[in-house]
Short mmCIF file of C-alpha atoms and ligand atoms in Angstrom, two decimals:
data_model
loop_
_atom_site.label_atom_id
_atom_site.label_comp_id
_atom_site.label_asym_id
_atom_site.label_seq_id
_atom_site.Cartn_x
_atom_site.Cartn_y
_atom_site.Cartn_z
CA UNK A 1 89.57 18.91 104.58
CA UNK A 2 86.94 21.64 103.59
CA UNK A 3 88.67 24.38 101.73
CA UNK A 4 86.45 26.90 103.88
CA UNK A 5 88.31 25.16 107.20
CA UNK A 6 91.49 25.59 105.79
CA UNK A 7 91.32 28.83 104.79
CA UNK A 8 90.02 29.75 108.50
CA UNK A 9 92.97 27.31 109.84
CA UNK A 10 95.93 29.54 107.99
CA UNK A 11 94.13 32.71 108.65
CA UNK A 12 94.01 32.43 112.35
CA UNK A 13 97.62 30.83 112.37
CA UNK A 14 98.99 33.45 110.45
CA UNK A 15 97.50 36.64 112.10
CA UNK A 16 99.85 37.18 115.04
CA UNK A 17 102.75 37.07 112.62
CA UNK A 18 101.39 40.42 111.27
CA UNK A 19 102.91 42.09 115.01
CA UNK A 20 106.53 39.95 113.44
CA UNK A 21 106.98 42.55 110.84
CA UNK A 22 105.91 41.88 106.93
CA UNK A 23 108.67 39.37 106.27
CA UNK A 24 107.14 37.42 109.29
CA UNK A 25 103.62 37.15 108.03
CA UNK A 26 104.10 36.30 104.58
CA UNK A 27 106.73 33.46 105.18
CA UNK A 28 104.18 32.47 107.68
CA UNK A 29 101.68 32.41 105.03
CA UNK A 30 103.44 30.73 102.39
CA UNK A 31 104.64 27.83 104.39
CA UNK A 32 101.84 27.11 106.46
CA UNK A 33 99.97 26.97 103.01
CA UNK A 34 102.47 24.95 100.77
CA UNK A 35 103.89 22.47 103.06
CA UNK A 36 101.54 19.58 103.53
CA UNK A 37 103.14 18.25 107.13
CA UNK A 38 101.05 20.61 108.99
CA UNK A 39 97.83 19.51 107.51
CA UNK A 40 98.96 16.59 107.70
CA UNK A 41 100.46 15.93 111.83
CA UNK A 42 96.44 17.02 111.89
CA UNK A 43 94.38 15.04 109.62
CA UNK A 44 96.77 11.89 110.94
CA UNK A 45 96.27 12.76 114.28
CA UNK A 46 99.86 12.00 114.73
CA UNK A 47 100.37 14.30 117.74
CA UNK A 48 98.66 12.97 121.28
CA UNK A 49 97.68 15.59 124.06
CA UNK A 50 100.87 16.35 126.15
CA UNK A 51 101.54 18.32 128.82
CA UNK A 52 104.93 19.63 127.15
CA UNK A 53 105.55 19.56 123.34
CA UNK A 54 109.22 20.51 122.21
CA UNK A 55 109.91 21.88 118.96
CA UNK A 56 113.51 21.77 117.82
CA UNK A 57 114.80 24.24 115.38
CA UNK A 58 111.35 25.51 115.46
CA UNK A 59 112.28 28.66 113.31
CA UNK A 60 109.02 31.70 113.90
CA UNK A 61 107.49 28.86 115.95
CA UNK A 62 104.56 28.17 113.22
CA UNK A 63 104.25 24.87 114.43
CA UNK A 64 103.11 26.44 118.14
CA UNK A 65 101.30 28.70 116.10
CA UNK A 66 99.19 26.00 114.26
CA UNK A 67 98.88 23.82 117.03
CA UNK A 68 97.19 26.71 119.25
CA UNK A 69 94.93 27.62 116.96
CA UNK A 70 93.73 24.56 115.70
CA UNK A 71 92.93 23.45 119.57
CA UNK A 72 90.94 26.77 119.61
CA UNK A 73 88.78 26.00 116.81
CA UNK A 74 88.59 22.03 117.86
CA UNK A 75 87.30 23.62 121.10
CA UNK A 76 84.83 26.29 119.60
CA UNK A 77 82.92 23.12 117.39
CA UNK A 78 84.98 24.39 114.28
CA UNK A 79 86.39 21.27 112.66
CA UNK A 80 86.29 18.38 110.13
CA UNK A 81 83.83 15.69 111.55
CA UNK A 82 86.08 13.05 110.02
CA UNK A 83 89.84 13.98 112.01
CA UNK A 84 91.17 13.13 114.86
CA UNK A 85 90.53 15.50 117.88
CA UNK A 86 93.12 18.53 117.53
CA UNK A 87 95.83 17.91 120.37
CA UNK A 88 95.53 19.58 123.54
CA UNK A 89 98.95 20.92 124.03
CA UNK A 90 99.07 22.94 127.42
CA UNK A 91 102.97 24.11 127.14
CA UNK A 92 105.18 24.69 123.64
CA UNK A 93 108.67 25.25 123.84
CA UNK A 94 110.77 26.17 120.59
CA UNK A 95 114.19 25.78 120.55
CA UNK A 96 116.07 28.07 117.48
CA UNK A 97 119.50 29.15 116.47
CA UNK A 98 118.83 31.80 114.93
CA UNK A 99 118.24 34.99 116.65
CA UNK A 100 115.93 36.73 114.35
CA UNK A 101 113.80 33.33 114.05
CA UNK A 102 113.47 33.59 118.25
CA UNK A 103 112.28 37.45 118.24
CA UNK A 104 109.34 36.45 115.24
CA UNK A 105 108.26 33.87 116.95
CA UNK A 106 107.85 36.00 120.25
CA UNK A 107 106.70 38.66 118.82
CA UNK A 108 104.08 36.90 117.25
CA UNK A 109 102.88 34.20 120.02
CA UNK A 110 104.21 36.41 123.00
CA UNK A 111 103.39 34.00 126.21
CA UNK A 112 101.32 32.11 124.71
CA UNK A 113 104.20 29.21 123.86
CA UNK A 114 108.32 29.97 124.64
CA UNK A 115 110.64 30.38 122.63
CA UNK A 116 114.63 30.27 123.56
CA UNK A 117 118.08 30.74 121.53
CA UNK A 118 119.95 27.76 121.37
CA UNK A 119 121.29 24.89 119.59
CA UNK A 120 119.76 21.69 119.80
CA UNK A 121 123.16 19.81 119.47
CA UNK A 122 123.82 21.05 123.36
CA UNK A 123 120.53 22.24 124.85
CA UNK A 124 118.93 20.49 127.83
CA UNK A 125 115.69 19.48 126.68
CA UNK A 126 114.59 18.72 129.99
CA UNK A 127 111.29 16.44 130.20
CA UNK A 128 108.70 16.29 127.26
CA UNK A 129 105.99 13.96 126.41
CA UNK A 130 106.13 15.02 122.54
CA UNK A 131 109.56 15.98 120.85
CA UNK A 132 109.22 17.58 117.37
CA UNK A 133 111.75 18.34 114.63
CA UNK A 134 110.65 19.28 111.41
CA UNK A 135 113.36 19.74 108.49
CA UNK A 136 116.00 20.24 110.76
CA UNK A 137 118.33 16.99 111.77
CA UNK A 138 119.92 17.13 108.07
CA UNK A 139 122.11 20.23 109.48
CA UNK A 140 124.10 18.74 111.58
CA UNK A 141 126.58 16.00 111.22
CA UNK A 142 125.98 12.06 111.83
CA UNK A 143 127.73 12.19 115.29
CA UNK A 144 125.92 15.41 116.54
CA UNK A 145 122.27 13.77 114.70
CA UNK A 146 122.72 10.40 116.87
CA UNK A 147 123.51 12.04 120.24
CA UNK A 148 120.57 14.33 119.79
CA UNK A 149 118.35 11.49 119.37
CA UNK A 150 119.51 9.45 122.27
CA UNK A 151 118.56 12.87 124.44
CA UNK A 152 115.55 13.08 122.80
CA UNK A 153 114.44 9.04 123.77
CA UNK A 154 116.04 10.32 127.54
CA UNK A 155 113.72 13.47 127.70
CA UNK A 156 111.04 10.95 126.67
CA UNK A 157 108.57 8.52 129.15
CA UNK A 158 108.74 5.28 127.60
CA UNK A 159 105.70 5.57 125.04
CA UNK A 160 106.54 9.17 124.22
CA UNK A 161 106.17 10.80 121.04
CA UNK A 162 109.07 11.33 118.67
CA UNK A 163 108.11 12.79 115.32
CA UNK A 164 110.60 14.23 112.68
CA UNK A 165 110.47 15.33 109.03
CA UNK A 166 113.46 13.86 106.78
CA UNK A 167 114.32 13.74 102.92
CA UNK A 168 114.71 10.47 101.95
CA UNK A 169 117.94 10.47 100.33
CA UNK A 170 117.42 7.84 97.95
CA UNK A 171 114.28 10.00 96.66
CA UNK A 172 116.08 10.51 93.29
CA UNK A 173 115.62 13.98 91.22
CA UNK A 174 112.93 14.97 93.73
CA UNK A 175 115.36 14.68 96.93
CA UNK A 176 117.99 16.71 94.89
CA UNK A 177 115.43 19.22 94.21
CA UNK A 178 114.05 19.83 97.77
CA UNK A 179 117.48 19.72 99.07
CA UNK A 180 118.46 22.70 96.37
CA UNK A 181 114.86 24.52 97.94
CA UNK A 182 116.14 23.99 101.08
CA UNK A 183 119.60 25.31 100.89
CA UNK A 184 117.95 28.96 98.66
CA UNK A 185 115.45 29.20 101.07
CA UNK A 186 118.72 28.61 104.00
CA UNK A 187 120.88 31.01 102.48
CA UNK A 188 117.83 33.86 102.06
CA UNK A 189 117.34 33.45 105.40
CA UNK A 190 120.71 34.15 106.65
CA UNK A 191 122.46 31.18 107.33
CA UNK A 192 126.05 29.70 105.59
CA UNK A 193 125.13 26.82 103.21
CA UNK A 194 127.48 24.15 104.68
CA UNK A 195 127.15 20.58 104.25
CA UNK A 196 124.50 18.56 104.84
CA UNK A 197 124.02 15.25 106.23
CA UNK A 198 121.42 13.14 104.61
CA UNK A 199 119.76 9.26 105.00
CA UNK A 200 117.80 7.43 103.21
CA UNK A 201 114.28 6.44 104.75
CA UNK A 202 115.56 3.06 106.04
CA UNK A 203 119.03 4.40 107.73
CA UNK A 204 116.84 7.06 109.46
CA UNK A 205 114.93 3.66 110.67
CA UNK A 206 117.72 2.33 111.70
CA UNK A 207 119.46 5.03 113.86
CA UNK A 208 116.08 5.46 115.43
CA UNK A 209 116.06 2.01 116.55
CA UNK A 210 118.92 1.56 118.06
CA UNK A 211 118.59 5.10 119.76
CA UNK A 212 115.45 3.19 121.46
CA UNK A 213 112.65 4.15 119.67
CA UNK A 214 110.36 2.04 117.54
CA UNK A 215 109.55 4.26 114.19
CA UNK A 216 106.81 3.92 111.17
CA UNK A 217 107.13 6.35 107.92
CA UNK A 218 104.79 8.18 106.37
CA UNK A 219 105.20 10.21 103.00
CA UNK A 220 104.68 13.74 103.88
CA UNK A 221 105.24 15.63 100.44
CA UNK A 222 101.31 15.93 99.30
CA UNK A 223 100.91 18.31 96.39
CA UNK A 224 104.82 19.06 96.59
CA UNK A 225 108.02 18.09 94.03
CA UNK A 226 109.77 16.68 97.36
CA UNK A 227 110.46 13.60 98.51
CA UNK A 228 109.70 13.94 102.14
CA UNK A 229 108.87 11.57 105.22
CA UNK A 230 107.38 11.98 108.05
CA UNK A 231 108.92 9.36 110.85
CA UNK A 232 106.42 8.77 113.65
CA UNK A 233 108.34 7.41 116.45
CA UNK A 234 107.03 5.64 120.11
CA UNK A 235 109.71 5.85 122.76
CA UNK A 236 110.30 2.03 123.63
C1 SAM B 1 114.08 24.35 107.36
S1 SAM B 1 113.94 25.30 108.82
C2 SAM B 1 112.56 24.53 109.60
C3 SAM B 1 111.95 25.40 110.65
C4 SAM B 1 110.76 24.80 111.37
N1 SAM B 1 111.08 23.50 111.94
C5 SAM B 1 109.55 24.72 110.45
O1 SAM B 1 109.21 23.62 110.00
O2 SAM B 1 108.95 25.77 110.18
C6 SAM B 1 115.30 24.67 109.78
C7 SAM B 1 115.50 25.43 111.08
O3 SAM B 1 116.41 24.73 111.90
C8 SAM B 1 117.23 25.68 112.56
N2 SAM B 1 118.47 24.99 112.97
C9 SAM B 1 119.43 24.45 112.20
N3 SAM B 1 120.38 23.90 112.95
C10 SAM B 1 120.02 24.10 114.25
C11 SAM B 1 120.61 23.76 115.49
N4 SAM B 1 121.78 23.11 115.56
N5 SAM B 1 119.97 24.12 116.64
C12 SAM B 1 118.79 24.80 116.58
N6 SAM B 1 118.17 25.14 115.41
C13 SAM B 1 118.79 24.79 114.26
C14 SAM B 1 117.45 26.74 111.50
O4 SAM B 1 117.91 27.96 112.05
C15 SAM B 1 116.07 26.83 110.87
O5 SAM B 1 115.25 27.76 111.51
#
């Protein structure tokens, strides 16, 4: 990607987190810039055009926020010749525990994607055609991880997208070190620092496939210490 389009990308992404307050808009800078997996659900084309794309634990709702802004530019000519067409998302809905995550991400995005309290382990998720959690399932526990995938694959048409971001647990030195980043970055932002409930690559494989999806991997820790995954997953 041309550093010029990037820079354009973040910019655009980032500017209606300046209505979220200061906090808002510099988290929103440094993790839209830092963490490869949004460049990279892009330059993969991993996400297909869908009519309603869920985003679980979806914090300020950056991912809505990145997603709507690179279908603007996709639409105004603006974009790399050699990536996939930037998805055409008509209707984002972000799911988030935390209250102060919820008001960010509405005060930043307003109607342009909704946003709700809730917790993912008893939500409805209603009907989606793409289901997205990014750094997320490792909070809860085994139980809670499995039942929330099997309501994922039943909120899914067969062929549906499933796409999550995991640490692959038997990452060594650089899994222990994005799991200590994770639980700072937890604690600064509010929450208790209980346990959490990793897999290696293959057991998140696994549990996909018998929760009826059919699942590739794709590293998704470009430019980063971490050890993270991307797992691209096809309702079956
Ligand atoms: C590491 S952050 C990732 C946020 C977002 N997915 C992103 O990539 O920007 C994890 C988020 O998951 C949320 N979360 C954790 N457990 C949750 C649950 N049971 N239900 C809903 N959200 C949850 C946290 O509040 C936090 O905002």
């Amino acid at each position: 990607m041309t550093a010029n389009f990037h820079r354009t990308l973040l910019q655009r992404a980032t500017q209606p987190y300046r209505s979220a307050g200061l906090f808002a808009w510099k988290f929103a800078k440094g993790k839209l810039k830092g963490d490869p997996a949004f460049v990279g659900l892009l330059e993969h084309g991993l996400i297909p055009d869908a009519e309603r794309l869920i985003d679980l634990g979806c914090g300020q709702g950056l991912l809505a926020a990145w997603l709507l802004e690179a279908r603007a530019l996709h639409e105004s000519g603006h974009w790399p010749a050699h990536w996939p067409a930037a998805p055409k998302v008509k209707n984002v809905w972000g799911l988030e525990l935390m209250p102060k995550d919820v008001a960010r991400a509405r005060a930043a995005l307003g109607d342009r994607a909704r946003f709700e309290l809730g917790n993912i382990c008893t939500a409805d998720f209603g009907k989606a055609d793409v289901v997205i959690i990014l750094d997320v399932l490792h909070y809860i526990d085994y139980a809670a991880q499995e039942d929330v995938l099997r309501r994922i694959r039943a909120a899914l048409p067969t062929g549906g997208t499933f796409i999550t971001r995991i640490g692959d647990a038997a990452g060594g030195l650089p899994f222990k070190f994005s799991n200590w980043v994770d639980r700072t970055v937890f604690f600064i932002r509010g929450h208790r620092v209980n346990r959490i409930y990793c897999r290696t690559q293959n057991e998140w494989l696994e549990v996909l496939k018998r929760t009826g999806f059919v699942a590739e991997a794709m590293p998704m820790h470009k430019g980063t210490p971490f050890c993270n995954v991307m797992l691209v997953a096809k309702a079956i």
